[in-house]
Amino acid sequence: MITRSDYGEVSQFIMGKEVNGKVLYSMAVYWVDGLLIDSGPYSVAGEVAKAFQGIPVEKIVNTHHHEDHIGNNRFFQEKGAPVFAHELAVPLINHPSPWVSRLRDYQKLVWEIPPASICSPLGDWVESSRYRFRVIHTPGHSPDHISLLEESSGWLFTGDLFLGEQVKILRSDEDVHLSMASLNKLLDYDFDTIFCCSGRVFDNAKQRMRDKLDWWKELYQQAAGLAEMGYDAAAIRDKLLGEENIIAQITAGDISRLNLIKSFLHYQQV
Ligand SMILES: [Fe+2]
């Protein structure tokens, strides 16, 4: 399934594999002025040509190398669009076979294996005909994660960094301390709207980002306090966040509340 919604000059394409009439774990890519920000999962490759009919894609930026963000790079590249990403993402996008072989079952089912594409490292800026996007390295969700800021319009494209104000779950390979540092870094800039790869678009965005950071800081303080009192990570999760939900089950624990607590306490022995 691919559906389009327009937010002024910015078009959002929600992409997700449909199984028995249900869309599994969709994500969003964004198009503005010829620039495509992420290309979506390979599992919707058969629908991309129709969804982008009449929409010129002159350049692609991948916010990070994850399989749901790079899966259709090759489709657009074969039509002449160059692909760019953070320098740490470049080898992973150009040669995905070493890491895609380690993808978990849910990732292969929902997003499928992305084909290799030819990617070049980003500079400090990305230009389209009418806009200029500042490239900001925002690691945490992954080491190679970037955000794009269009300052004159107040648009901030945050890939998988933001998601919402009160995020209680984390992938096993994420670093919440790095994510908090990245949120702090973004707060040095001015912006009005966050375009998130979850498919949510947030206005009053800077305040929401402050709220997110404050909520995680408070949670971290509470988790660290409980750890000092001798609680283990699972007990801290139960006390602060409650039991795991269906996502932890579906992903066999790869995305869970426990991972968030463990990442908070990474530098402590718990
Ligand atoms: Fe991701």
Tab-separated table of C-alpha atoms and ligand atoms in Angstrom:
chain	number	residue	atom	x	y	z
A	1	MET	CA	0.000	0.000	0.000
A	2	ILE	CA	1.182	3.489	-0.846
A	3	THR	CA	-1.001	6.501	-0.012
A	4	ARG	CA	-0.201	10.178	-0.547
A	5	SER	CA	-1.057	13.173	1.642
A	6	ASP	CA	0.036	16.745	0.972
A	7	TYR	CA	1.196	19.201	3.630
A	8	GLY	CA	1.576	22.367	1.587
A	9	GLU	CA	4.659	21.902	-0.557
A	10	VAL	CA	5.599	18.649	1.146
A	11	SER	CA	4.083	15.360	-0.022
A	12	GLN	CA	4.042	12.377	2.278
A	13	PHE	CA	3.851	8.823	0.959
A	14	ILE	CA	2.855	6.223	3.538
A	15	MET	CA	4.196	2.820	2.534
A	16	GLY	CA	3.454	-0.580	4.020
A	17	LYS	CA	3.034	-4.193	3.014
A	18	GLU	CA	-0.551	-5.416	2.985
A	19	VAL	CA	-1.245	-8.924	4.257
A	20	ASN	CA	-4.839	-10.211	4.405
A	21	GLY	CA	-6.120	-6.656	4.009
A	22	LYS	CA	-4.031	-5.349	6.906
A	23	VAL	CA	-1.086	-3.011	6.465
A	24	LEU	CA	1.940	-4.168	8.451
A	25	TYR	CA	4.112	-1.566	10.145
A	26	SER	CA	3.901	1.285	7.630
A	27	MET	CA	6.445	4.089	7.319
A	28	ALA	CA	6.543	7.442	5.518
A	29	VAL	CA	8.822	8.966	2.922
A	30	TYR	CA	8.633	12.648	1.968
A	31	TRP	CA	8.925	14.431	-1.363
A	32	VAL	CA	9.510	18.141	-1.770
A	33	ASP	CA	10.591	20.085	-4.843
A	34	GLY	CA	12.177	17.054	-6.559
A	35	LEU	CA	13.936	15.783	-3.425
A	36	LEU	CA	12.849	12.401	-2.080
A	37	ILE	CA	13.680	11.859	1.584
A	38	ASP	CA	14.000	8.061	1.978
A	39	SER	CA	12.662	5.632	-0.606
A	40	GLY	CA	10.627	3.171	1.485
A	41	PRO	CA	10.707	-0.605	1.846
A	42	TYR	CA	11.289	-3.005	-1.030
A	43	SER	CA	8.075	-4.801	-0.013
A	44	VAL	CA	6.071	-2.092	-1.868
A	45	ALA	CA	8.387	-1.978	-4.920
A	46	GLY	CA	5.582	-3.135	-7.224
A	47	GLU	CA	3.509	-0.034	-6.402
A	48	VAL	CA	6.185	2.662	-6.559
A	49	ALA	CA	6.029	3.422	-10.304
A	50	LYS	CA	2.283	4.115	-10.152
A	51	ALA	CA	2.428	6.100	-6.907
A	52	PHE	CA	5.147	8.396	-8.303
A	53	GLN	CA	3.718	8.791	-11.790
A	54	GLY	CA	4.197	12.432	-12.800
A	55	ILE	CA	6.255	13.237	-9.687
A	56	PRO	CA	9.846	14.095	-10.613
A	57	VAL	CA	12.450	12.572	-8.305
A	58	GLU	CA	15.730	14.361	-8.994
A	59	LYS	CA	17.659	13.389	-5.882
A	60	ILE	CA	17.284	10.983	-2.946
A	61	VAL	CA	18.549	11.433	0.591
A	62	ASN	CA	18.405	8.453	2.943
A	63	THR	CA	18.062	9.529	6.578
A	64	HIS	CA	19.824	6.264	7.554
A	65	HIS	CA	20.555	2.834	6.110
A	66	HIS	CA	17.674	0.808	7.607
A	67	GLU	CA	15.941	-1.506	5.147
A	68	ASP	CA	12.605	0.326	5.261
A	69	HIS	CA	14.293	3.570	4.157
A	70	ILE	CA	16.486	2.442	1.236
A	71	GLY	CA	14.439	-0.322	-0.430
A	72	ASN	CA	13.457	1.617	-3.559
A	73	ASN	CA	16.675	3.596	-4.080
A	74	ARG	CA	17.572	1.447	-7.056
A	75	PHE	CA	14.212	2.056	-8.767
A	76	PHE	CA	14.723	5.830	-8.732
A	77	GLN	CA	18.451	5.545	-9.390
A	78	GLU	CA	17.785	3.642	-12.609
A	79	LYS	CA	15.715	6.650	-13.671
A	80	GLY	CA	18.673	8.983	-13.038
A	81	ALA	CA	18.277	10.143	-9.416
A	82	PRO	CA	21.534	10.125	-7.410
A	83	VAL	CA	21.375	8.846	-3.820
A	84	PHE	CA	23.041	10.492	-0.803
A	85	ALA	CA	23.414	9.560	2.860
A	86	HIS	CA	25.745	10.085	5.813
A	87	GLU	CA	29.260	8.781	5.185
A	88	LEU	CA	28.720	5.962	7.716
A	89	ALA	CA	25.642	4.823	5.769
A	90	VAL	CA	27.337	4.792	2.355
A	91	PRO	CA	29.074	1.378	2.585
A	92	LEU	CA	25.959	-0.159	4.169
A	93	ILE	CA	23.743	1.050	1.312
A	94	ASN	CA	26.233	0.218	-1.423
A	95	HIS	CA	26.864	-3.284	-0.031
A	96	PRO	CA	23.915	-4.353	2.130
A	97	SER	CA	24.486	-8.124	1.972
A	98	PRO	CA	26.586	-8.402	5.199
A	99	TRP	CA	23.967	-6.724	7.387
A	100	VAL	CA	20.760	-7.800	5.645
A	101	SER	CA	21.779	-11.417	6.281
A	102	ARG	CA	21.339	-10.616	9.988
A	103	LEU	CA	17.856	-9.098	9.641
A	104	ARG	CA	15.241	-10.626	11.903
A	105	ASP	CA	12.218	-12.524	10.645
A	106	TYR	CA	9.808	-9.628	11.238
A	107	GLN	CA	12.051	-7.262	9.247
A	108	LYS	CA	12.262	-9.660	6.302
A	109	LEU	CA	8.511	-10.209	6.382
A	110	VAL	CA	7.431	-6.577	6.690
A	111	TRP	CA	10.069	-4.707	4.694
A	112	GLU	CA	11.937	-7.405	2.699
A	113	ILE	CA	15.588	-7.309	1.614
A	114	PRO	CA	16.651	-4.026	-0.042
A	115	PRO	CA	18.690	-4.285	-3.243
A	116	ALA	CA	22.082	-2.565	-3.347
A	117	SER	CA	22.189	0.950	-4.753
A	118	ILE	CA	24.969	3.433	-5.390
A	119	CYS	CA	25.122	6.024	-2.664
A	120	SER	CA	27.449	9.022	-2.152
A	121	PRO	CA	28.276	10.863	1.079
A	122	LEU	CA	26.302	13.989	1.957
A	123	GLY	CA	27.934	17.362	2.431
A	124	ASP	CA	26.642	19.971	4.882
A	125	TRP	CA	23.766	21.011	2.621
A	126	VAL	CA	21.314	19.476	0.154
A	127	GLU	CA	19.857	21.761	-2.484
A	128	SER	CA	16.695	21.445	-4.544
A	129	SER	CA	15.558	24.057	-7.103
A	130	ARG	CA	13.835	26.242	-4.539
A	131	TYR	CA	15.021	24.981	-1.147
A	132	ARG	CA	18.189	24.453	0.816
A	133	PHE	CA	18.346	21.758	3.496
A	134	ARG	CA	20.900	21.747	6.285
A	135	VAL	CA	22.254	18.246	6.974
A	136	ILE	CA	22.475	17.548	10.718
A	137	HIS	CA	24.071	14.340	12.003
A	138	THR	CA	21.634	12.955	14.601
A	139	PRO	CA	22.870	9.507	15.728
A	140	GLY	CA	21.094	7.356	18.312
A	141	HIS	CA	18.456	5.440	16.364
A	142	SER	CA	21.461	4.399	14.262
A	143	PRO	CA	25.024	5.760	14.090
A	144	ASP	CA	24.514	7.025	10.520
A	145	HIS	CA	21.244	8.890	11.106
A	146	ILE	CA	20.807	12.428	9.774
A	147	SER	CA	18.020	15.012	9.902
A	148	LEU	CA	17.297	17.651	7.266
A	149	LEU	CA	16.330	21.204	8.201
A	150	GLU	CA	14.837	23.671	5.711
A	151	GLU	CA	15.234	26.835	7.726
A	152	SER	CA	13.224	29.303	5.611
A	153	SER	CA	10.136	27.047	5.806
A	154	GLY	CA	10.664	25.703	9.331
A	155	TRP	CA	10.580	22.091	8.134
A	156	LEU	CA	12.540	19.450	9.999
A	157	PHE	CA	12.720	15.911	8.588
A	158	THR	CA	13.749	13.653	11.455
A	159	GLY	CA	13.764	10.137	9.962
A	160	ASP	CA	13.241	7.696	12.850
A	161	LEU	CA	14.648	9.959	15.576
A	162	PHE	CA	11.571	11.729	16.952
A	163	LEU	CA	8.478	9.461	16.647
A	164	GLY	CA	6.568	11.197	19.460
A	165	GLU	CA	6.879	12.900	22.824
A	166	GLN	CA	6.609	9.827	25.022
A	167	VAL	CA	8.365	6.925	23.328
A	168	LYS	CA	8.516	3.912	25.638
A	169	ILE	CA	10.145	1.383	23.305
A	170	LEU	CA	13.568	1.065	21.705
A	171	ARG	CA	15.288	-1.183	19.201
A	172	SER	CA	17.979	-3.383	20.693
A	173	ASP	CA	20.697	-1.568	18.721
A	174	GLU	CA	19.637	1.994	19.580
A	175	ASP	CA	21.459	4.267	22.004
A	176	VAL	CA	19.009	6.477	23.903
A	177	HIS	CA	21.809	8.685	25.287
A	178	LEU	CA	22.973	9.483	21.749
A	179	SER	CA	19.353	10.139	20.726
A	180	MET	CA	18.969	12.591	23.604
A	181	ALA	CA	22.173	14.359	22.555
A	182	SER	CA	20.811	14.553	19.007
A	183	LEU	CA	17.511	16.037	20.212
A	184	ASN	CA	19.524	18.586	22.196
A	185	LYS	CA	21.542	19.421	19.094
A	186	LEU	CA	18.361	19.975	17.043
A	187	LEU	CA	17.017	22.331	19.711
A	188	ASP	CA	19.870	24.715	18.800
A	189	TYR	CA	17.981	25.402	15.563
A	190	ASP	CA	14.577	26.922	14.843
A	191	PHE	CA	11.839	24.853	13.244
A	192	ASP	CA	8.044	24.702	13.247
A	193	THR	CA	7.071	21.337	11.746
A	194	ILE	CA	8.505	17.860	12.219
A	195	PHE	CA	7.998	15.372	9.389
A	196	CYS	CA	8.504	11.957	10.947
A	197	CYS	CA	9.043	8.654	9.168
A	198	SER	CA	6.403	7.144	11.460
A	199	GLY	CA	3.918	9.051	9.279
A	200	ARG	CA	3.081	11.639	11.922
A	201	VAL	CA	3.528	15.341	11.191
A	202	PHE	CA	3.910	17.555	14.255
A	203	ASP	CA	3.314	21.279	14.506
A	204	ASN	CA	4.494	23.323	17.508
A	205	ALA	CA	7.480	21.107	16.897
A	206	LYS	CA	10.192	22.722	18.986
A	207	GLN	CA	8.083	22.587	22.146
A	208	ARG	CA	7.236	18.949	21.440
A	209	MET	CA	10.916	18.169	21.063
A	210	ARG	CA	11.661	19.859	24.404
A	211	ASP	CA	8.830	17.828	25.960
A	212	LYS	CA	10.256	14.605	24.541
A	213	LEU	CA	13.711	15.333	25.870
A	214	ASP	CA	12.355	16.314	29.310
A	215	TRP	CA	10.266	13.144	29.509
A	216	TRP	CA	13.234	10.900	28.668
A	217	LYS	CA	15.491	12.799	31.105
A	218	GLU	CA	12.967	12.310	33.899
A	219	LEU	CA	12.590	8.613	33.038
A	220	TYR	CA	16.361	8.218	33.007
A	221	GLN	CA	16.691	9.811	36.447
A	222	GLN	CA	14.014	7.492	37.825
A	223	ALA	CA	15.603	4.418	36.215
A	224	ALA	CA	19.057	5.325	37.510
A	225	GLY	CA	17.644	5.856	41.003
A	226	LEU	CA	15.938	2.467	41.013
A	227	ALA	CA	19.109	0.809	39.699
A	228	GLU	CA	21.056	2.276	42.608
A	229	MET	CA	18.469	0.791	44.955
A	230	GLY	CA	19.236	-2.643	43.476
A	231	TYR	CA	16.360	-3.181	41.027
A	232	ASP	CA	17.271	-5.020	37.839
A	233	ALA	CA	16.311	-3.747	34.360
A	234	ALA	CA	13.153	-5.883	34.065
A	235	ALA	CA	11.887	-4.763	37.485
A	236	ILE	CA	12.593	-1.119	36.581
A	237	ARG	CA	10.667	-1.556	33.336
A	238	ASP	CA	7.695	-3.009	35.210
A	239	LYS	CA	7.715	-0.158	37.727
A	240	LEU	CA	8.165	2.728	35.275
A	241	LEU	CA	6.680	1.553	31.990
A	242	GLY	CA	4.568	-1.508	32.742
A	243	GLU	CA	4.500	-4.786	30.846
A	244	GLU	CA	5.628	-5.185	27.239
A	245	ASN	CA	3.026	-4.720	24.516
A	246	ILE	CA	2.361	-6.586	21.265
A	247	ILE	CA	5.323	-4.968	19.458
A	248	ALA	CA	7.810	-6.737	21.725
A	249	GLN	CA	6.055	-10.025	20.935
A	250	ILE	CA	5.975	-9.499	17.156
A	251	THR	CA	9.637	-8.461	17.047
A	252	ALA	CA	10.795	-11.183	19.454
A	253	GLY	CA	12.050	-8.502	21.831
A	254	ASP	CA	13.966	-6.482	19.219
A	255	ILE	CA	11.719	-3.468	19.913
A	256	SER	CA	10.788	-3.315	23.562
A	257	ARG	CA	10.403	-1.319	26.761
A	258	LEU	CA	13.163	-3.374	28.333
A	259	ASN	CA	15.568	-2.145	25.630
A	260	LEU	CA	14.801	1.461	26.579
A	261	ILE	CA	15.593	0.808	30.241
A	262	LYS	CA	18.732	-1.164	29.342
A	263	SER	CA	19.933	1.647	27.098
A	264	PHE	CA	19.336	4.219	29.856
A	265	LEU	CA	21.408	2.051	32.207
A	266	HIS	CA	24.017	1.010	29.670
A	267	TYR	CA	26.837	2.617	31.637
A	268	GLN	CA	25.692	1.132	34.932
A	269	GLN	CA	25.936	-2.509	36.000
A	270	VAL	CA	22.344	-3.717	36.302
B	1	FE	FE	15.187	3.070	11.256
